[in-house]
Amino acid sequence: MLPSAKEALDNLFEPLALLSALDKLLPWYLKETDEGRIVYPACNRTLNDAGGNVRAIWKHTRLEACRYVMMVPRRDVDLLVSAVRQAEMMDAFLRLPRHEDTVVEFKGVPLVDYPTAIIAGLNWLDRCAFLAGVDPNKFSRTGRDFRRLVALAQQWWAIENAGSRCNEMLANRQVPPLMFYLMWQSYTRLAKEIAIAAIYGSSLDRTIERDREHLESTLSSQPDKMQTALSALTETTSRLKNASDSDDLVRS
């Protein structure tokens, strides 16, 4: 992976910077998958594959979902990131009927194409969740939950001085309910569940408990080594459960 591409999303916060990073990273990623250097979709990887770890699968699954928005022709990114366009964007999203497509035909009208693309990204994550064996209860209401989130954000933007509050939040590195952030955070959360299931199976707790029992059984005659292994397992579990982004899994 190119060094600039590898860290393109790390530590970025401002939405335009994230969009710019996606513009650079997605072509690289799709080229790698097209030429067979990385298993695609990421949810199909195993520990023996390149990028066969929770962090890479999480990051790459999110990329796969984001590609729909980045494919929108006649881009009008203000609809995703500008305070003055959020009411318009969210109203358009809530008017659009739900669809089940992961292959979409854009109309050339950003106010229609962005909502279509966001839903397609959610549909892609639903598909990956099924392939990875995620507990269905965690994905059964994906589209409905996102629409509810947008409806709540729409109410936030209807409050007086919402634009100035948005700017203040961004200045303080807080996350206002911009459409881009709603999408990014939802994709991030769902991609995490997919990545964990791809590596650990449908239940992280069951897998960790099984690994714990295995360590206690095989290392019972080596208490110091067993304790070190159990501590590492506990640390890994804690990191996974507490991580809010794939880069949280990088050891400090």
Tab-separated table of C-alpha atoms in Angstrom, residues 1-2 4-10 12 17-33 38-43 45 51 54-72 75 102 117-118 120-122 124-125 128 180 183-192 194-195 245-247:
chain	number	residue	atom	x	y	z
A	1	MET	CA	0.000	0.000	0.000
A	2	LEU	CA	1.258	3.472	-0.792
A	4	SER	CA	0.128	8.275	1.615
A	5	ALA	CA	-2.891	6.083	0.900
A	6	LYS	CA	-2.338	3.829	3.899
A	7	GLU	CA	-2.761	6.640	6.375
A	8	ALA	CA	-5.121	8.769	4.282
A	9	LEU	CA	-8.039	8.531	6.722
A	10	ASP	CA	-6.053	8.410	9.955
A	12	LEU	CA	-8.905	13.132	9.945
A	17	ALA	CA	-10.730	16.431	4.401
A	18	LEU	CA	-12.315	12.995	4.772
A	19	LEU	CA	-13.967	13.296	1.362
A	20	SER	CA	-10.661	14.332	-0.178
A	21	ALA	CA	-8.941	11.341	1.432
A	22	LEU	CA	-11.632	9.005	0.111
A	23	ASP	CA	-11.074	10.418	-3.371
A	24	LYS	CA	-7.435	9.344	-3.166
A	25	LEU	CA	-7.863	6.043	-1.356
A	26	LEU	CA	-10.789	4.476	-3.221
A	27	PRO	CA	-9.084	4.257	-6.641
A	28	TRP	CA	-6.087	2.548	-5.022
A	29	TYR	CA	-8.318	0.110	-3.136
A	30	LEU	CA	-10.430	-0.819	-6.153
A	31	LYS	CA	-7.273	-1.346	-8.239
A	32	GLU	CA	-5.851	-3.663	-5.564
A	33	THR	CA	-9.039	-5.720	-5.502
A	38	ILE	CA	-6.738	-8.068	-1.755
A	39	VAL	CA	-9.763	-10.315	-1.264
A	40	TYR	CA	-12.998	-8.503	-2.135
A	41	PRO	CA	-15.348	-7.973	-0.472
A	42	ALA	CA	-13.303	-7.527	2.673
A	43	CYS	CA	-15.839	-9.473	4.736
A	45	ARG	CA	-11.177	-12.528	4.178
A	51	GLY	CA	-5.531	-7.614	5.163
A	54	VAL	CA	-10.206	-6.802	12.107
A	55	ARG	CA	-8.659	-3.384	11.525
A	56	ALA	CA	-8.169	-3.821	7.765
A	57	ILE	CA	-11.535	-5.480	7.198
A	58	TRP	CA	-13.253	-2.729	9.197
A	59	LYS	CA	-11.501	0.045	7.259
A	60	HIS	CA	-11.984	-1.591	3.858
A	61	THR	CA	-15.631	-2.543	4.412
A	62	ARG	CA	-16.356	1.087	5.207
A	63	LEU	CA	-14.540	2.085	2.017
A	64	GLU	CA	-16.684	-0.309	0.013
A	65	ALA	CA	-19.839	1.290	1.417
A	66	CYS	CA	-18.549	4.837	0.836
A	67	ARG	CA	-17.758	4.213	-2.823
A	68	TYR	CA	-21.382	4.795	-3.826
A	69	VAL	CA	-21.365	8.379	-2.565
A	70	MET	CA	-17.997	8.975	-4.205
A	71	MET	CA	-19.417	7.714	-7.534
A	72	VAL	CA	-22.202	10.319	-7.651
A	75	ARG	CA	-21.027	16.276	-7.289
A	102	THR	CA	-26.293	-2.409	-4.409
A	117	ALA	CA	-26.007	6.301	-2.867
A	118	ILE	CA	-26.219	6.453	0.928
A	120	ALA	CA	-26.937	1.660	-1.463
A	121	GLY	CA	-24.020	1.823	0.966
A	122	LEU	CA	-26.273	0.619	3.777
A	124	TRP	CA	-23.948	-3.186	0.813
A	125	LEU	CA	-23.242	-3.386	4.536
A	128	CYS	CA	-21.581	-8.033	3.903
A	180	PHE	CA	-21.825	13.189	5.869
A	183	MET	CA	-23.383	8.398	7.040
A	184	TRP	CA	-19.740	8.065	8.139
A	185	GLN	CA	-20.572	7.147	11.721
A	186	SER	CA	-23.252	4.652	10.716
A	187	TYR	CA	-20.995	2.994	8.152
A	188	THR	CA	-18.178	2.889	10.712
A	189	ARG	CA	-20.328	1.253	13.378
A	190	LEU	CA	-21.780	-1.337	11.010
A	191	ALA	CA	-18.413	-2.120	9.387
A	192	LYS	CA	-17.022	-2.875	12.848
A	194	ILE	CA	-18.813	-7.096	10.032
A	195	ALA	CA	-15.061	-7.090	10.679
A	245	ASP	CA	-12.865	3.540	14.691
A	246	SER	CA	-10.526	1.073	13.040
A	247	ASP	CA	-7.476	3.159	13.969
